[in-house]
PDB file of C-alpha atoms in Angstrom:
ATOM      1  CA  UNK A   1       0.000   0.000   0.000  1.00 46.00           C
ATOM      2  CA  UNK A   2       1.373   3.461  -0.882  1.00 56.00           C
ATOM      3  CA  UNK A   3       2.424   5.704   1.961  1.00 66.00           C
ATOM      4  CA  UNK A   4      -0.519   8.109   2.043  1.00 69.00           C
ATOM      5  CA  UNK A   5       0.529  10.028   5.150  1.00 70.00           C
ATOM      6  CA  UNK A   6       4.368  10.116   5.228  1.00 73.00           C
ATOM      7  CA  UNK A   7       4.386  12.839   7.901  1.00 72.00           C
ATOM      8  CA  UNK A   8       2.748  10.460  10.401  1.00 76.00           C
ATOM      9  CA  UNK A   9       4.357   7.525  12.243  1.00 76.00           C
ATOM     10  CA  UNK A  10       3.521   4.114  10.667  1.00 78.00           C
ATOM     11  CA  UNK A  11       1.186   3.138  13.512  1.00 76.00           C
ATOM     12  CA  UNK A  12      -0.804   6.358  13.106  1.00 82.00           C
ATOM     13  CA  UNK A  13      -0.935   5.898   9.339  1.00 81.00           C
ATOM     14  CA  UNK A  14      -2.701   2.569   9.825  1.00 84.00           C
ATOM     15  CA  UNK A  15      -5.054   4.123  12.378  1.00 85.00           C
ATOM     16  CA  UNK A  16      -5.841   6.981   9.989  1.00 87.00           C
ATOM     17  CA  UNK A  17      -6.769   4.576   7.185  1.00 87.00           C
ATOM     18  CA  UNK A  18      -8.922   2.470   9.519  1.00 88.00           C
ATOM     19  CA  UNK A  19     -10.623   5.589  10.872  1.00 87.00           C
ATOM     20  CA  UNK A  20     -11.332   6.840   7.348  1.00 89.00           C
ATOM     21  CA  UNK A  21     -13.020   3.531   6.473  1.00 91.00           C
ATOM     22  CA  UNK A  22     -15.040   3.693   9.687  1.00 89.00           C
ATOM     23  CA  UNK A  23     -16.248   7.176   8.750  1.00 91.00           C
ATOM     24  CA  UNK A  24     -17.181   6.037   5.236  1.00 92.00           C
ATOM     25  CA  UNK A  25     -19.062   3.072   6.691  1.00 91.00           C
ATOM     26  CA  UNK A  26     -20.955   5.224   9.188  1.00 91.00           C
ATOM     27  CA  UNK A  27     -21.923   7.811   6.585  1.00 93.00           C
ATOM     28  CA  UNK A  28     -23.077   5.498   3.806  1.00 94.00           C
ATOM     29  CA  UNK A  29     -24.866   2.921   5.962  1.00 95.00           C
ATOM     30  CA  UNK A  30     -26.675   5.729   7.781  1.00 94.00           C
ATOM     31  CA  UNK A  31     -27.772   7.424   4.574  1.00 96.00           C
ATOM     32  CA  UNK A  32     -29.013   4.119   3.109  1.00 96.00           C
ATOM     33  CA  UNK A  33     -31.176   3.597   6.197  1.00 96.00           C
ATOM     34  CA  UNK A  34     -32.318   7.229   6.054  1.00 96.00           C
ATOM     35  CA  UNK A  35     -33.369   6.976   2.400  1.00 96.00           C
ATOM     36  CA  UNK A  36     -35.132   3.639   2.946  1.00 96.00           C
ATOM     37  CA  UNK A  37     -37.217   5.089   5.790  1.00 96.00           C
ATOM     38  CA  UNK A  38     -37.249   8.788   4.903  1.00 95.00           C
ATOM     39  CA  UNK A  39     -38.700   8.483   1.398  1.00 95.00           C
ATOM     40  CA  UNK A  40     -41.837   6.593   2.512  1.00 95.00           C
ATOM     41  CA  UNK A  41     -42.222   9.092   5.358  1.00 95.00           C
ATOM     42  CA  UNK A  42     -41.935  11.983   2.899  1.00 94.00           C
ATOM     43  CA  UNK A  43     -44.531  10.409   0.603  1.00 94.00           C
ATOM     44  CA  UNK A  44     -46.850   9.971   3.583  1.00 94.00           C
ATOM     45  CA  UNK A  45     -46.301  13.583   4.702  1.00 93.00           C
ATOM     46  CA  UNK A  46     -46.958  14.832   1.178  1.00 92.00           C
ATOM     47  CA  UNK A  47     -50.061  12.698   0.673  1.00 91.00           C
ATOM     48  CA  UNK A  48     -51.666  13.582   4.005  1.00 91.00           C
ATOM     49  CA  UNK A  49     -50.677  17.248   3.985  1.00 86.00           C
ATOM     50  CA  UNK A  50     -52.779  20.186   2.893  1.00 85.00           C
ATOM     51  CA  UNK A  51     -53.298  19.943  -0.856  1.00 79.00           C
ATOM     52  CA  UNK A  52     -51.986  16.373  -0.904  1.00 77.00           C
ATOM     53  CA  UNK A  53     -53.489  13.346  -2.576  1.00 80.00           C
ATOM     54  CA  UNK A  54     -55.404  12.359   0.570  1.00 87.00           C
ATOM     55  CA  UNK A  55     -55.238  15.075   3.265  1.00 86.00           C
ATOM     56  CA  UNK A  56     -55.410  13.709   6.798  1.00 88.00           C
ATOM     57  CA  UNK A  57     -54.430  15.978   9.664  1.00 85.00           C
ATOM     58  CA  UNK A  58     -54.666  13.158  12.209  1.00 91.00           C
ATOM     59  CA  UNK A  59     -51.694  11.492  10.515  1.00 90.00           C
ATOM     60  CA  UNK A  60     -49.830  14.489   9.135  1.00 90.00           C
ATOM     61  CA  UNK A  61     -49.631  16.659  12.252  1.00 93.00           C
ATOM     62  CA  UNK A  62     -48.383  14.055  14.780  1.00 94.00           C
ATOM     63  CA  UNK A  63     -45.912  12.658  12.249  1.00 93.00           C
ATOM     64  CA  UNK A  64     -44.657  16.142  11.423  1.00 92.00           C
ATOM     65  CA  UNK A  65     -44.265  16.987  15.109  1.00 94.00           C
ATOM     66  CA  UNK A  66     -42.294  13.797  15.744  1.00 94.00           C
ATOM     67  CA  UNK A  67     -39.939  14.467  12.823  1.00 94.00           C
ATOM     68  CA  UNK A  68     -39.485  18.087  13.877  1.00 93.00           C
ATOM     69  CA  UNK A  69     -38.697  17.003  17.447  1.00 93.00           C
ATOM     70  CA  UNK A  70     -35.904  14.727  16.256  1.00 92.00           C
ATOM     71  CA  UNK A  71     -34.578  17.384  13.864  1.00 90.00           C
ATOM     72  CA  UNK A  72     -34.514  20.080  16.535  1.00 90.00           C
ATOM     73  CA  UNK A  73     -32.562  17.955  19.031  1.00 90.00           C
ATOM     74  CA  UNK A  74     -28.801  18.664  18.870  1.00 89.00           C
ATOM     75  CA  UNK A  75     -27.055  15.552  17.606  1.00 89.00           C
ATOM     76  CA  UNK A  76     -24.680  15.174  20.550  1.00 85.00           C
ATOM     77  CA  UNK A  77     -27.681  15.235  22.927  1.00 89.00           C
ATOM     78  CA  UNK A  78     -29.617  12.821  20.730  1.00 90.00           C
ATOM     79  CA  UNK A  79     -26.730  10.354  20.842  1.00 88.00           C
ATOM     80  CA  UNK A  80     -26.710  10.356  24.632  1.00 87.00           C
ATOM     81  CA  UNK A  81     -30.504  10.339  24.979  1.00 90.00           C
ATOM     82  CA  UNK A  82     -31.006   7.179  22.924  1.00 90.00           C
ATOM     83  CA  UNK A  83     -28.132   5.153  24.418  1.00 88.00           C
ATOM     84  CA  UNK A  84     -30.545   2.452  25.719  1.00 90.00           C
ATOM     85  CA  UNK A  85     -32.102   2.141  22.261  1.00 91.00           C
ATOM     86  CA  UNK A  86     -28.643   2.035  20.676  1.00 89.00           C
ATOM     87  CA  UNK A  87     -27.626  -0.797  23.011  1.00 90.00           C
ATOM     88  CA  UNK A  88     -30.824  -2.655  22.123  1.00 91.00           C
ATOM     89  CA  UNK A  89     -30.191  -2.363  18.370  1.00 89.00           C
ATOM     90  CA  UNK A  90     -26.403  -2.588  18.149  1.00 86.00           C
ATOM     91  CA  UNK A  91     -25.617  -4.478  21.352  1.00 84.00           C
ATOM     92  CA  UNK A  92     -23.206  -1.739  22.451  1.00 82.00           C
ATOM     93  CA  UNK A  93     -23.121   2.017  22.925  1.00 80.00           C
ATOM     94  CA  UNK A  94     -19.607   2.645  21.577  1.00 81.00           C
ATOM     95  CA  UNK A  95     -17.915   2.014  18.273  1.00 82.00           C
ATOM     96  CA  UNK A  96     -18.904   2.366  14.640  1.00 85.00           C
ATOM     97  CA  UNK A  97     -21.948   0.080  14.765  1.00 87.00           C
ATOM     98  CA  UNK A  98     -23.356   1.964  17.737  1.00 87.00           C
ATOM     99  CA  UNK A  99     -22.774   5.361  16.101  1.00 89.00           C
ATOM    100  CA  UNK A 100     -24.794   4.311  13.050  1.00 91.00           C
ATOM    101  CA  UNK A 101     -28.002   4.121  15.122  1.00 92.00           C
ATOM    102  CA  UNK A 102     -28.235   7.820  16.131  1.00 92.00           C
ATOM    103  CA  UNK A 103     -26.745   8.867  12.793  1.00 93.00           C
ATOM    104  CA  UNK A 104     -29.470   6.986  10.919  1.00 94.00           C
ATOM    105  CA  UNK A 105     -32.185   8.368  13.205  1.00 94.00           C
ATOM    106  CA  UNK A 106     -31.041  11.973  12.869  1.00 94.00           C
ATOM    107  CA  UNK A 107     -30.545  11.737   9.108  1.00 95.00           C
ATOM    108  CA  UNK A 108     -33.951  10.068   8.599  1.00 95.00           C
ATOM    109  CA  UNK A 109     -35.732  13.017  10.198  1.00 94.00           C
ATOM    110  CA  UNK A 110     -33.557  15.453   8.246  1.00 94.00           C
ATOM    111  CA  UNK A 111     -33.884  13.816   4.848  1.00 95.00           C
ATOM    112  CA  UNK A 112     -37.623  13.146   5.080  1.00 95.00           C
ATOM    113  CA  UNK A 113     -38.299  16.892   5.251  1.00 94.00           C
ATOM    114  CA  UNK A 114     -35.954  17.539   2.342  1.00 95.00           C
ATOM    115  CA  UNK A 115     -37.686  14.820   0.325  1.00 95.00           C
ATOM    116  CA  UNK A 116     -41.073  16.314   1.165  1.00 93.00           C
ATOM    117  CA  UNK A 117     -39.891  19.689  -0.116  1.00 92.00           C
ATOM    118  CA  UNK A 118     -38.679  18.093  -3.357  1.00 93.00           C
ATOM    119  CA  UNK A 119     -42.048  16.382  -3.835  1.00 92.00           C
ATOM    120  CA  UNK A 120     -43.917  19.648  -3.295  1.00 90.00           C
ATOM    121  CA  UNK A 121     -41.889  21.280  -6.067  1.00 90.00           C
ATOM    122  CA  UNK A 122     -43.353  18.923  -8.676  1.00 88.00           C
ATOM    123  CA  UNK A 123     -45.660  20.729 -11.096  1.00 87.00           C
ATOM    124  CA  UNK A 124     -49.299  20.170 -10.111  1.00 85.00           C
ATOM    125  CA  UNK A 125     -50.183  19.960 -13.781  1.00 87.00           C
ATOM    126  CA  UNK A 126     -48.248  16.722 -14.099  1.00 87.00           C
ATOM    127  CA  UNK A 127     -50.196  15.222 -11.187  1.00 86.00           C
ATOM    128  CA  UNK A 128     -53.535  16.354 -12.594  1.00 86.00           C
ATOM    129  CA  UNK A 129     -52.625  14.874 -15.976  1.00 89.00           C
ATOM    130  CA  UNK A 130     -51.864  11.540 -14.326  1.00 85.00           C
ATOM    131  CA  UNK A 131     -55.196  11.675 -12.495  1.00 85.00           C
ATOM    132  CA  UNK A 132     -57.023  12.410 -15.747  1.00 86.00           C
ATOM    133  CA  UNK A 133     -55.442   9.299 -17.265  1.00 87.00           C
ATOM    134  CA  UNK A 134     -56.847   7.189 -14.436  1.00 84.00           C
ATOM    135  CA  UNK A 135     -53.691   6.695 -12.360  1.00 82.00           C
ATOM    136  CA  UNK A 136     -54.216   5.539  -8.785  1.00 85.00           C
ATOM    137  CA  UNK A 137     -52.763   7.415  -5.818  1.00 85.00           C
ATOM    138  CA  UNK A 138     -49.997   4.830  -5.460  1.00 87.00           C
ATOM    139  CA  UNK A 139     -49.150   5.086  -9.163  1.00 88.00           C
ATOM    140  CA  UNK A 140     -49.013   8.876  -8.912  1.00 88.00           C
ATOM    141  CA  UNK A 141     -46.673   8.623  -5.926  1.00 87.00           C
ATOM    142  CA  UNK A 142     -44.297   6.029  -7.348  1.00 86.00           C
ATOM    143  CA  UNK A 143     -44.441   6.644 -11.101  1.00 89.00           C
ATOM    144  CA  UNK A 144     -45.023  10.389 -11.300  1.00 89.00           C
ATOM    145  CA  UNK A 145     -43.974  12.192  -8.127  1.00 91.00           C
ATOM    146  CA  UNK A 146     -40.755  10.332  -7.352  1.00 91.00           C
ATOM    147  CA  UNK A 147     -39.351  10.400 -10.933  1.00 91.00           C
ATOM    148  CA  UNK A 148     -40.292  14.064 -11.365  1.00 91.00           C
ATOM    149  CA  UNK A 149     -38.736  14.982  -8.004  1.00 92.00           C
ATOM    150  CA  UNK A 150     -35.561  12.941  -8.618  1.00 94.00           C
ATOM    151  CA  UNK A 151     -33.206  15.956  -9.035  1.00 93.00           C
ATOM    152  CA  UNK A 152     -34.407  17.336  -5.707  1.00 94.00           C
ATOM    153  CA  UNK A 153     -34.192  13.908  -4.099  1.00 95.00           C
ATOM    154  CA  UNK A 154     -30.576  13.469  -5.201  1.00 95.00           C
ATOM    155  CA  UNK A 155     -29.751  16.980  -3.991  1.00 95.00           C
ATOM    156  CA  UNK A 156     -31.330  16.098  -0.631  1.00 95.00           C
ATOM    157  CA  UNK A 157     -29.246  12.924  -0.365  1.00 96.00           C
ATOM    158  CA  UNK A 158     -26.125  14.960  -1.139  1.00 95.00           C
ATOM    159  CA  UNK A 159     -26.902  17.521   1.560  1.00 95.00           C
ATOM    160  CA  UNK A 160     -27.570  14.703   4.027  1.00 95.00           C
ATOM    161  CA  UNK A 161     -24.297  12.959   3.189  1.00 94.00           C
ATOM    162  CA  UNK A 162     -22.366  16.171   3.769  1.00 92.00           C
ATOM    163  CA  UNK A 163     -24.162  16.717   7.087  1.00 92.00           C
ATOM    164  CA  UNK A 164     -23.466  13.120   8.123  1.00 91.00           C
ATOM    165  CA  UNK A 165     -19.738  13.670   7.675  1.00 90.00           C
ATOM    166  CA  UNK A 166     -19.941  16.374  10.332  1.00 86.00           C
ATOM    167  CA  UNK A 167     -22.206  14.263  12.540  1.00 88.00           C
ATOM    168  CA  UNK A 168     -19.852  11.276  12.275  1.00 86.00           C
ATOM    169  CA  UNK A 169     -16.940  13.449  13.416  1.00 83.00           C
ATOM    170  CA  UNK A 170     -19.070  14.613  16.334  1.00 82.00           C
ATOM    171  CA  UNK A 171     -19.835  10.987  17.205  1.00 80.00           C
ATOM    172  CA  UNK A 172     -16.132  10.524  17.898  1.00 74.00           C
ATOM    173  CA  UNK A 173     -16.527  12.729  20.957  1.00 71.00           C
ATOM    174  CA  UNK A 174     -18.301   9.902  22.795  1.00 71.00           C
ATOM    175  CA  UNK A 175     -16.443   6.917  21.382  1.00 71.00           C
ATOM    176  CA  UNK A 176     -18.198   6.591  18.030  1.00 73.00           C
ATOM    177  CA  UNK A 177     -14.999   5.779  16.157  1.00 78.00           C
ATOM    178  CA  UNK A 178     -13.953   7.201  12.810  1.00 83.00           C
ATOM    179  CA  UNK A 179     -11.897  10.263  11.996  1.00 86.00           C
ATOM    180  CA  UNK A 180     -13.538  12.378  14.689  1.00 83.00           C
ATOM    181  CA  UNK A 181     -12.511   9.923  17.387  1.00 83.00           C
ATOM    182  CA  UNK A 182      -8.943   9.808  16.052  1.00 85.00           C
ATOM    183  CA  UNK A 183      -8.714  13.586  15.861  1.00 84.00           C
ATOM    184  CA  UNK A 184      -9.932  13.995  19.435  1.00 81.00           C
ATOM    185  CA  UNK A 185      -7.810  11.227  20.984  1.00 80.00           C
ATOM    186  CA  UNK A 186      -4.547  12.072  19.235  1.00 81.00           C
ATOM    187  CA  UNK A 187      -4.876  15.540  17.744  1.00 73.00           C
ATOM    188  CA  UNK A 188      -6.503  17.183  20.744  1.00 74.00           C
ATOM    189  CA  UNK A 189      -5.852  15.086  23.858  1.00 74.00           C
ATOM    190  CA  UNK A 190      -2.255  14.177  22.944  1.00 75.00           C
ATOM    191  CA  UNK A 191      -1.402  17.558  21.388  1.00 78.00           C
ATOM    192  CA  UNK A 192      -0.541  16.210  17.916  1.00 78.00           C
ATOM    193  CA  UNK A 193      -1.541  18.985  15.495  1.00 85.00           C
ATOM    194  CA  UNK A 194      -0.380  16.990  12.475  1.00 87.00           C
ATOM    195  CA  UNK A 195      -3.034  14.364  13.231  1.00 86.00           C
ATOM    196  CA  UNK A 196      -5.763  16.978  13.606  1.00 87.00           C
ATOM    197  CA  UNK A 197      -4.679  18.700  10.382  1.00 88.00           C
ATOM    198  CA  UNK A 198      -4.716  15.379   8.510  1.00 88.00           C
ATOM    199  CA  UNK A 199      -8.203  14.579   9.787  1.00 88.00           C
ATOM    200  CA  UNK A 200      -9.485  18.010   8.741  1.00 88.00           C
ATOM    201  CA  UNK A 201      -7.969  17.711   5.249  1.00 90.00           C
ATOM    202  CA  UNK A 202      -9.454  14.234   4.726  1.00 90.00           C
ATOM    203  CA  UNK A 203     -12.899  15.408   5.835  1.00 90.00           C
ATOM    204  CA  UNK A 204     -12.720  18.450   3.530  1.00 91.00           C
ATOM    205  CA  UNK A 205     -11.732  16.290   0.558  1.00 92.00           C
ATOM    206  CA  UNK A 206     -14.471  13.791   1.401  1.00 91.00           C
ATOM    207  CA  UNK A 207     -17.117  16.516   1.535  1.00 93.00           C
ATOM    208  CA  UNK A 208     -15.892  18.118  -1.694  1.00 94.00           C
ATOM    209  CA  UNK A 209     -16.011  14.747  -3.449  1.00 94.00           C
ATOM    210  CA  UNK A 210     -19.540  14.009  -2.232  1.00 93.00           C
ATOM    211  CA  UNK A 211     -20.789  17.463  -3.208  1.00 94.00           C
ATOM    212  CA  UNK A 212     -19.239  17.282  -6.684  1.00 94.00           C
ATOM    213  CA  UNK A 213     -20.690  13.812  -7.288  1.00 94.00           C
ATOM    214  CA  UNK A 214     -24.118  14.923  -6.096  1.00 93.00           C
ATOM    215  CA  UNK A 215     -24.096  18.030  -8.303  1.00 93.00           C
ATOM    216  CA  UNK A 216     -23.097  15.910 -11.312  1.00 93.00           C
ATOM    217  CA  UNK A 217     -25.901  13.416 -10.687  1.00 93.00           C
ATOM    218  CA  UNK A 218     -28.458  16.230 -10.341  1.00 92.00           C
ATOM    219  CA  UNK A 219     -27.386  17.623 -13.719  1.00 91.00           C
ATOM    220  CA  UNK A 220     -27.626  14.161 -15.271  1.00 89.00           C
ATOM    221  CA  UNK A 221     -31.198  13.474 -14.141  1.00 87.00           C
ATOM    222  CA  UNK A 222     -32.563  16.999 -14.460  1.00 82.00           C
ATOM    223  CA  UNK A 223     -34.719  17.499 -17.530  1.00 61.00           C
ATOM    224  CA  UNK A 224     -35.872  21.040 -16.940  1.00 54.00           C
TER     225      UNK A 224
END
């Protein structure tokens, strides 16, 4: 393997690579869970909201309040507050697997609202045309709304990925692993500025790469 960090001791180089993989794992597993849960939630919020396909305040308002409550809770507090739930799901409250639980929860609430906004940007004329052709509500949701909102959906996933990079670094503060944990343990607690600088540079490059890829995908699927 090429020497990626020649300014660091060999032991720290290996730790840096392992920490980078842990961060990648946390971010991408969390966003996959968030998309899998957040998109159905967004479709439900859209359908039951005012002007939706089947307005229902009894569903929309409590669901919206629950999502807003999770979104408004600072991530570091959320991580501590759901430690019992994290132990139940992951079997532990520290490490990469444990960090994925609060990351997935926070990103699900975040991305569902972004998805809902993307769905609401779809031209109403397209929906009315689908209705006139006899499409069912489920067909409108899955075959009209989601494809038409795809640029906004991809942009929402990109924003969530970038936010998760910051959240994953924050998770290192309470033993979540990844680059944040390495930066705190060595860069801050052991006064090794070269480690902290390396962590910051890797995170910046990671975010820039994710943002560039997301912007490219939005351009590819956009037909406006």
